[in-house]
CSV table of C-alpha atoms in Angstrom, one decimal:
chain,number,residue,atom,x,y,z
A,311,MET,CA,2.7,66.6,82.4
A,312,ARG,CA,5.9,68.6,81.6
A,313,VAL,CA,8.4,67.3,79.0
A,314,LYS,CA,12.0,67.9,79.8
A,315,THR,CA,14.2,68.5,76.9
A,316,ASN,CA,17.9,67.8,77.1
A,317,ILE,CA,20.5,69.1,74.7
A,318,ARG,CA,23.4,66.8,74.5
A,319,PRO,CA,26.9,68.4,74.4
A,320,VAL,CA,27.6,67.0,70.9
A,321,GLN,CA,24.4,68.6,69.5
A,322,PHE,CA,25.3,71.9,71.2
A,323,PHE,CA,28.8,71.8,69.6
A,324,VAL,CA,27.4,71.1,66.1
A,325,ILE,CA,25.0,74.1,66.5
A,326,ILE,CA,27.8,76.4,67.6
A,327,CYS,CA,30.0,75.3,64.6
A,328,ALA,CA,27.2,75.9,62.2
A,329,VAL,CA,26.7,79.4,63.4
A,330,LEU,CA,30.4,80.2,63.4
A,331,PHE,CA,31.2,78.8,60.0
A,332,ALA,CA,28.0,79.7,58.1
A,333,PRO,CA,28.8,81.5,54.8
A,334,VAL,CA,28.3,85.2,54.7
A,335,THR,CA,26.0,86.7,52.1
A,336,SER,CA,28.6,89.3,50.9
A,337,VAL,CA,31.2,87.7,48.7
A,338,ARG,CA,34.5,89.3,48.9
A,339,ALA,CA,37.4,88.9,46.5
A,340,GLN,CA,40.2,86.6,47.4
A,341,SER,CA,43.3,88.4,48.3
A,342,ALA,CA,45.2,86.4,45.7
A,343,SER,CA,43.1,87.9,42.9
A,344,VAL,CA,43.6,91.4,44.1
A,345,SER,CA,47.4,90.7,44.4
A,346,ASP,CA,47.4,89.4,40.8
A,347,MET,CA,45.6,92.5,39.6
A,348,ILE,CA,48.2,94.8,41.3
A,349,ALA,CA,51.0,92.7,40.0
A,350,GLN,CA,49.8,92.9,36.4
A,351,VAL,CA,49.3,96.7,36.6
A,352,ASN,CA,52.9,97.0,37.8
A,353,ALA,CA,54.1,94.6,35.1
A,354,VAL,CA,52.7,96.9,32.4
A,355,ARG,CA,54.1,100.0,34.2
A,356,THR,CA,57.6,98.7,34.4
A,357,SER,CA,57.9,96.7,31.1
A,358,THR,CA,56.0,99.1,28.8
A,359,TYR,CA,56.7,102.5,30.2
A,360,GLY,CA,60.0,101.8,32.1
A,361,LEU,CA,58.6,103.2,35.4
A,362,SER,CA,59.1,101.9,38.9
A,363,PRO,CA,56.4,99.7,40.3
A,364,LEU,CA,53.7,101.1,42.6
A,365,GLU,CA,53.8,100.2,46.2
A,366,THR,CA,50.9,98.5,47.8
A,367,ASP,CA,49.3,100.8,50.5
A,368,SER,CA,46.9,99.4,53.2
A,369,ALA,CA,44.8,102.6,53.2
A,370,LEU,CA,44.3,102.4,49.4
A,371,MET,CA,43.6,98.7,49.7
A,372,SER,CA,40.8,99.5,52.2
A,373,SER,CA,39.3,102.3,50.1
A,374,ALA,CA,39.4,100.3,46.9
A,375,GLN,CA,37.9,97.2,48.5
A,376,ALA,CA,35.2,99.2,50.3
A,377,HIS,CA,34.1,100.8,47.0
A,378,ALA,CA,34.0,97.5,45.2
A,379,GLU,CA,31.8,96.0,47.9
A,380,TYR,CA,29.6,99.1,47.8
A,381,MET,CA,29.0,98.8,44.0
A,382,ALA,CA,28.4,95.0,44.4
A,383,SER,CA,25.8,95.6,47.1
A,384,THR,CA,23.9,98.3,45.1
A,385,GLY,CA,24.4,97.0,41.6
A,386,SER,CA,25.8,100.3,40.5
A,387,CYS,CA,28.9,101.0,38.5
A,388,SER,CA,30.0,104.5,39.4
A,389,HIS,CA,32.9,106.4,40.9
A,390,THR,CA,30.3,107.9,43.4
A,391,GLY,CA,30.5,105.8,46.5
A,392,ALA,CA,28.7,105.5,49.8
A,393,GLY,CA,27.4,108.8,51.1
A,394,GLY,CA,28.1,110.5,47.7
A,395,THR,CA,31.9,110.3,48.2
A,396,ASN,CA,34.4,110.5,45.4
A,397,ALA,CA,37.7,108.7,45.0
A,398,LYS,CA,39.8,111.2,46.8
A,399,GLN,CA,37.5,111.4,49.8
A,400,ARG,CA,37.5,107.7,50.1
A,401,MET,CA,41.3,107.5,50.0
A,402,VAL,CA,41.6,110.3,52.6
A,403,ASN,CA,38.9,108.8,54.8
A,404,ALA,CA,40.7,105.5,54.8
A,405,GLY,CA,43.8,107.3,56.1
A,406,TYR,CA,46.0,107.7,53.1
A,407,GLY,CA,48.4,110.6,53.2
A,408,GLY,CA,48.3,111.2,56.9
A,409,GLY,CA,46.9,114.7,56.4
A,410,ALA,CA,49.1,115.6,53.5
A,411,THR,CA,47.7,116.8,50.1
A,412,VAL,CA,46.6,113.8,48.1
A,413,TRP,CA,46.5,113.4,44.4
A,414,GLY,CA,45.0,110.2,43.0
A,415,THR,CA,43.0,108.4,40.3
A,416,GLU,CA,40.7,105.5,40.3
A,417,ASN,CA,39.9,102.8,37.7
A,418,ILE,CA,36.7,100.7,38.0
A,419,TYR,CA,35.3,97.9,35.9
A,420,CYS,CA,32.0,96.1,36.3
A,421,GLY,CA,31.5,92.8,34.6
A,422,GLY,CA,32.3,89.1,34.5
A,423,ARG,CA,35.8,89.3,33.0
A,424,SER,CA,39.0,87.9,34.5
A,425,VAL,CA,41.7,90.0,36.1
A,426,SER,CA,44.0,89.9,33.1
A,427,GLU,CA,41.1,91.0,30.7
A,428,VAL,CA,40.3,93.9,33.0
A,429,VAL,CA,43.9,95.0,33.3
A,430,THR,CA,44.1,94.9,29.5
A,431,TRP,CA,40.8,96.8,29.0
A,432,TRP,CA,42.0,99.6,31.2
A,433,GLN,CA,44.8,100.3,28.7
A,434,GLY,CA,42.2,101.2,26.1
A,435,ASP,CA,42.1,105.0,26.7
A,436,TYR,CA,44.2,107.9,28.0
A,437,TRP,CA,42.5,108.3,31.4
A,438,HIS,CA,42.5,104.6,32.3
A,439,LEU,CA,46.2,104.5,31.3
A,440,LEU,CA,47.3,107.0,34.0
A,441,PRO,CA,48.1,104.4,36.7
A,442,TYR,CA,50.3,102.6,34.1
A,443,LYS,CA,52.2,105.5,32.5
A,444,GLU,CA,52.3,108.4,35.0
A,445,ALA,CA,55.6,108.5,37.0
A,446,ALA,CA,54.2,110.7,39.8
A,447,TYR,CA,52.1,107.9,41.3
A,448,ARG,CA,53.6,106.0,44.1
A,449,SER,CA,51.0,103.9,45.8
A,450,ILE,CA,48.2,101.5,44.8
A,451,GLY,CA,45.4,99.5,46.4
A,452,GLY,CA,42.9,97.2,44.8
A,453,GLY,CA,39.5,95.6,45.5
A,454,ILE,CA,37.3,92.9,43.9
A,455,ALA,CA,33.8,92.0,45.0
A,456,THR,CA,31.0,89.9,43.6
A,457,GLY,CA,27.4,91.0,43.5
A,458,ALA,CA,24.3,88.9,44.2
A,459,ASP,CA,23.9,88.2,40.5
A,460,GLY,CA,27.5,87.0,40.2
A,461,GLN,CA,28.8,90.1,38.5
A,462,LEU,CA,32.3,91.1,39.4
A,463,TYR,CA,33.4,94.6,40.4
A,464,PHE,CA,37.0,95.6,40.1
A,465,VAL,CA,38.7,98.8,41.6
A,466,ILE,CA,42.2,100.1,41.8
A,467,ASP,CA,43.1,103.3,43.7
A,468,VAL,CA,46.4,104.9,42.7
A,469,ALA,CA,47.8,108.0,44.5
A,470,TYR,CA,50.7,110.0,45.8
A,471,THR,CA,51.0,112.9,48.3
A,472,SER,CA,52.7,116.2,48.1
A,473,GLY,CA,56.5,115.7,48.3
A,474,SER,CA,56.3,112.0,47.5
A,475,ALA,CA,55.7,112.0,43.8
A,476,GLY,CA,57.7,109.5,41.9
A,477,SER,CA,60.2,110.3,39.2
A,478,GLY,CA,60.8,108.9,35.8
A,479,SER,CA,59.8,109.4,32.2
A,480,THR,CA,56.2,109.4,31.2
A,481,SER,CA,54.5,108.5,28.0
A,482,GLY,CA,54.9,112.1,26.9
A,483,GLY,CA,58.6,112.1,27.6
A,484,GLY,CA,58.6,114.4,30.7
A,485,SER,CA,57.8,114.2,34.3
A,486,THR,CA,54.4,114.9,35.6
A,487,ALA,CA,52.6,115.4,38.9
A,488,GLY,CA,49.1,115.9,40.1
A,489,THR,CA,47.3,114.0,37.4
A,490,THR,CA,43.6,113.4,37.5
A,491,GLY,CA,41.5,110.3,37.8
A,492,SER,CA,40.6,108.3,34.8
A,493,SER,CA,36.9,108.1,34.8
A,494,GLY,CA,34.9,110.7,36.6
A,495,SER,CA,35.5,110.8,40.4
A,496,THR,CA,39.0,111.9,41.2
A,497,SER,CA,41.2,113.5,43.7
A,498,SER,CA,41.4,117.3,43.6
A,499,THR,CA,44.5,119.2,42.8
A,500,ALA,CA,45.5,122.8,43.0
A,501,ALA,CA,44.8,123.2,39.3
A,502,ALA,CA,41.4,123.1,37.7
A,503,ALA,CA,42.8,121.2,34.8
A,504,GLN,CA,43.5,118.3,37.1
A,505,ARG,CA,39.8,117.7,37.9
A,506,VAL,CA,37.4,115.4,36.1
A,507,VAL,CA,34.1,117.1,35.3
A,508,PRO,CA,31.1,114.9,36.2
A,509,ILE,CA,29.2,113.8,33.1
A,510,VAL,CA,25.9,115.5,32.7
A,511,THR,CA,23.7,114.3,29.9
A,512,ALA,CA,23.0,116.8,27.2
A,513,THR,CA,19.6,118.2,26.2
A,514,LEU,CA,18.0,117.1,22.9
A,515,GLN,CA,18.5,119.5,20.0
A,516,PRO,CA,15.4,120.8,18.2
A,517,ASP,CA,16.0,118.3,15.4
A,518,GLY,CA,16.0,115.4,17.9
A,519,SER,CA,19.8,114.9,17.9
A,520,LEU,CA,21.8,114.5,21.1
A,521,ILE,CA,25.3,116.0,21.2
A,522,HIS,CA,27.7,115.7,24.2
A,523,GLU,CA,30.5,118.1,24.7
A,524,VAL,CA,33.6,116.5,26.2
A,525,LYS,CA,34.8,118.0,29.5
A,526,GLN,CA,38.0,117.5,31.5
A,527,GLY,CA,38.7,113.9,32.3
A,528,GLN,CA,35.7,112.3,30.5
A,529,THR,CA,36.2,109.1,28.6
A,530,TYR,CA,34.4,107.1,25.9
A,531,TRP,CA,33.5,104.5,28.5
A,532,GLY,CA,32.2,107.0,31.0
A,533,ILE,CA,30.2,109.0,28.4
A,534,GLY,CA,28.7,105.7,27.0
A,535,THR,CA,27.7,104.6,30.5
A,536,ALA,CA,25.9,107.9,31.1
A,537,TYR,CA,23.9,107.6,27.9
A,538,GLY,CA,23.4,103.9,27.9
A,539,ILE,CA,25.4,103.1,24.8
A,540,THR,CA,28.8,101.6,24.3
A,541,ALA,CA,32.1,103.3,23.5
A,542,ALA,CA,32.2,101.5,20.2
A,543,GLU,CA,28.8,102.9,19.2
A,544,ILE,CA,30.0,106.4,20.0
A,545,LYS,CA,33.0,106.0,17.8
A,546,GLN,CA,31.0,104.6,15.0
A,547,LEU,CA,28.4,107.4,15.1
A,548,ASN,CA,31.2,110.0,15.0
A,549,GLY,CA,33.5,108.3,12.4
A,550,ILE,CA,36.2,107.8,15.0
A,551,PRO,CA,38.7,104.9,14.5
A,552,SER,CA,37.8,102.0,16.8
A,553,ASN,CA,41.3,102.0,18.3
A,554,SER,CA,41.2,105.7,19.2
A,555,THR,CA,41.4,106.4,23.0
A,556,VAL,CA,42.0,110.2,23.0
A,557,LEU,CA,39.3,112.8,23.6
A,558,SER,CA,39.7,116.5,23.5
A,559,ILE,CA,38.1,119.0,25.8
A,560,GLY,CA,35.3,120.7,24.0
A,561,GLN,CA,35.0,117.9,21.4
A,562,LYS,CA,31.4,117.4,20.3
A,563,LEU,CA,30.2,113.8,20.2
A,564,MET,CA,27.0,112.7,18.6
A,565,ILE,CA,25.1,110.3,20.9
A,566,HIS,CA,22.4,109.9,18.3
A,567,GLY,CA,21.5,111.7,15.2
A,568,PRO,CA,18.4,113.7,14.3
A,569,TYR,CA,15.1,111.9,14.3
A,570,THR,CA,14.0,110.9,10.9
A,571,ALA,CA,10.7,112.6,10.3
A,572,THR,CA,8.0,110.1,9.9
A,573,PRO,CA,5.8,111.3,7.0
A,574,VAL,CA,2.4,112.2,8.4
A,575,LEU,CA,-0.2,111.0,6.0
A,576,SER,CA,-2.8,113.7,5.5
A,577,GLU,CA,-6.1,112.1,5.9
A,578,THR,CA,-8.1,112.9,2.9
A,579,PRO,CA,-11.7,113.2,4.0
A,580,THR,CA,-13.6,110.5,2.3
A,581,SER,CA,-16.9,111.9,1.3
A,582,GLU,CA,-19.8,109.6,2.0
A,583,PRO,CA,-21.1,108.1,-1.1
A,584,ALA,CA,-24.1,110.0,-2.4
A,585,THR,CA,-27.3,108.1,-2.5
A,586,GLU,CA,-27.6,107.2,-6.1
A,587,THR,CA,-30.7,108.3,-7.7
A,588,PRO,CA,-32.0,105.3,-9.6
A,589,THR,CA,-31.6,106.0,-13.2
A,590,ILE,CA,-34.6,104.9,-15.1
A,591,THR,CA,-33.2,103.0,-18.0
A,592,GLN,CA,-35.7,103.5,-20.7
A,593,THR,CA,-36.4,100.3,-22.4
A,594,PRO,CA,-35.9,101.1,-26.0
A,595,THR,CA,-39.3,101.1,-27.8
A,596,ILE,CA,-39.0,99.0,-30.9
A,597,THR,CA,-40.3,101.3,-33.6
A,598,ASN,CA,-41.3,99.4,-36.5
A,599,THR,CA,-39.5,100.7,-39.4
A,600,PRO,CA,-42.0,101.0,-42.1
A,601,THR,CA,-41.2,98.5,-44.7
A,602,SER,CA,-41.7,99.8,-48.1
A,603,THR,CA,-44.5,97.7,-49.4
A,604,GLY,CA,-44.6,98.0,-53.1
A,605,THR,CA,-48.1,99.1,-54.2
A,606,PRO,CA,-48.9,97.0,-57.1
A,607,THR,CA,-49.2,99.1,-60.2
A,608,PRO,CA,-52.6,98.2,-61.7
A,609,ARG,CA,-52.1,96.4,-64.8
A,610,PRO,CA,-54.2,97.3,-67.9
A,611,LEU,CA,-57.1,95.1,-68.8
A,612,PHE,CA,-55.1,93.9,-71.7
A,613,GLU,CA,-51.5,94.2,-72.3
A,614,GLY,CA,-52.1,96.3,-75.3
A,615,ALA,CA,-53.7,99.1,-73.3
A,616,ALA,CA,-50.3,100.5,-72.4
A,617,GLY,CA,-49.7,100.9,-76.1
A,618,MET,CA,-53.0,102.7,-76.6
A,619,GLN,CA,-51.7,105.8,-75.0
A,620,ASN,CA,-49.7,106.3,-78.1
A,621,LEU,CA,-52.8,106.0,-80.3
A,622,ASP,CA,-54.6,109.0,-81.6
A,623,ARG,CA,-57.4,110.0,-79.3
A,624,ARG,CA,-59.8,110.6,-82.1
A,625,GLY,CA,-59.2,107.2,-83.5
A,626,LEU,CA,-59.6,105.7,-80.1
A,627,GLY,CA,-63.0,107.4,-79.7
A,628,ILE,CA,-64.2,106.1,-83.0
A,629,GLY,CA,-63.0,102.6,-82.1
A,630,LEU,CA,-64.9,102.7,-78.8
A,631,VAL,CA,-68.1,103.9,-80.6
A,632,VAL,CA,-67.8,101.0,-83.1
A,633,VAL,CA,-67.3,98.5,-80.2
A,634,CYS,CA,-70.3,99.9,-78.3
A,635,VAL,CA,-72.6,99.7,-81.5
A,636,LEU,CA,-71.4,96.1,-82.1
A,637,GLY,CA,-72.0,95.2,-78.6
A,638,LEU,CA,-75.5,96.7,-78.6
A,639,GLY,CA,-76.4,94.9,-81.7
A,640,LEU,CA,-75.3,91.7,-80.3
A,641,MET,CA,-77.4,92.2,-77.3
A,642,ILE,CA,-80.5,92.9,-79.3
A,643,VAL,CA,-80.0,89.9,-81.5
A,644,GLY,CA,-79.4,87.7,-78.5
A,645,GLY,CA,-82.6,89.0,-76.9
A,646,MET,CA,-84.7,88.3,-79.9
A,647,ARG,CA,-83.4,84.8,-80.3
A,648,LYS,CA,-84.2,84.0,-76.7
A,649,LYS,CA,-87.8,85.3,-77.0
A,650,LYS,CA,-88.4,83.3,-80.0
A,651,LYS,CA,-87.2,80.3,-78.4
A,652,ASP,CA,-89.5,80.7,-75.4
A,653,GLU,CA,-92.7,80.9,-77.5
A,654,PRO,CA,-94.6,77.5,-78.0
A,655,GLU,CA,-94.8,76.1,-81.5
A,656,ASP,CA,-98.6,76.4,-81.6
A,657,TYR,CA,-98.7,79.9,-80.3
A,658,ASP,CA,-100.8,82.2,-82.2
A,659,PRO,CA,-100.3,85.8,-81.5
A,660,LEU,CA,-103.7,86.7,-82.8
A,661,ASN,CA,-105.3,84.1,-80.7
A,662,PRO,CA,-103.4,83.6,-77.6
A,663,PRO,CA,-104.3,81.1,-74.9
A,664,ILE,CA,-106.5,82.2,-72.0
A,665,ASP,CA,-103.6,81.6,-69.6
A,666,SER,CA,-101.5,84.2,-71.3
A,667,LEU,CA,-104.1,86.9,-70.9
């Protein structure tokens, strides 16, 4: 069974409207914002420098807007555009000058600032001030685009052709013609001094420092962008006043100083601890200290013996003989008395008892 699908006219009309009015992915700047930007540039030019206002040119409007949209689509912030083109090439390709020799300059800004803040910021250095203060410029075009991340990209292209340079006083007090662009990609002129030399990052010095030599047309902002630092950091590193906007050709700018040598700690080889030989701790032998034991001095048999040493030896000998004789006599007497005592009373020596025989 086949199912037949009918699309009502109302539904078809809604689909067509949705396709026609669907929002585009590329966000373009409102023409009012671009007009305000051009008007503010001219206000500074006329009120501050007393010059005639720049005339809006459709070719420059096209080149400026195309470059703003290119930067927004690529996320880059550079004067190098689609296909490697520079500012002059884009102006000429858009039809500016009609084949005549073109001189021009280009200012860009990438960020989320308002138009008035950007116009003020461009007045911060010599090269970005060219559209404001140089009398030779006659025409201007602008462009603003928004990137996918919401970042805004601002561009103004300012130029004149041979034979059409404006007149009037400049900031230096005289007339000028054929000035260069303000930040890197510029229109060419007959004189080499009117070109801006592309910024090429310097090579590290042996001590690790990085020094940039300023070339024709280079600015703090452009140099900082090339090295990934801010203009304020460059000025601080080089002791330049923060309000300074002028750079000289050949001026040396320190991007970063020498590396601080990190002291290398010499590794002192740690010797492995030697296996300790066990020290035999000798237990102290207790040596008995001989105690002086007093040997008793033999005492004499009688206290008076010590005094006998002083006696006459002869007298002593006589005394000993006398004592011995007396002692012997006492022994004999004592023996006799004992024998007498042991004899019976009826004992007759001449007739002794039989038992005694």
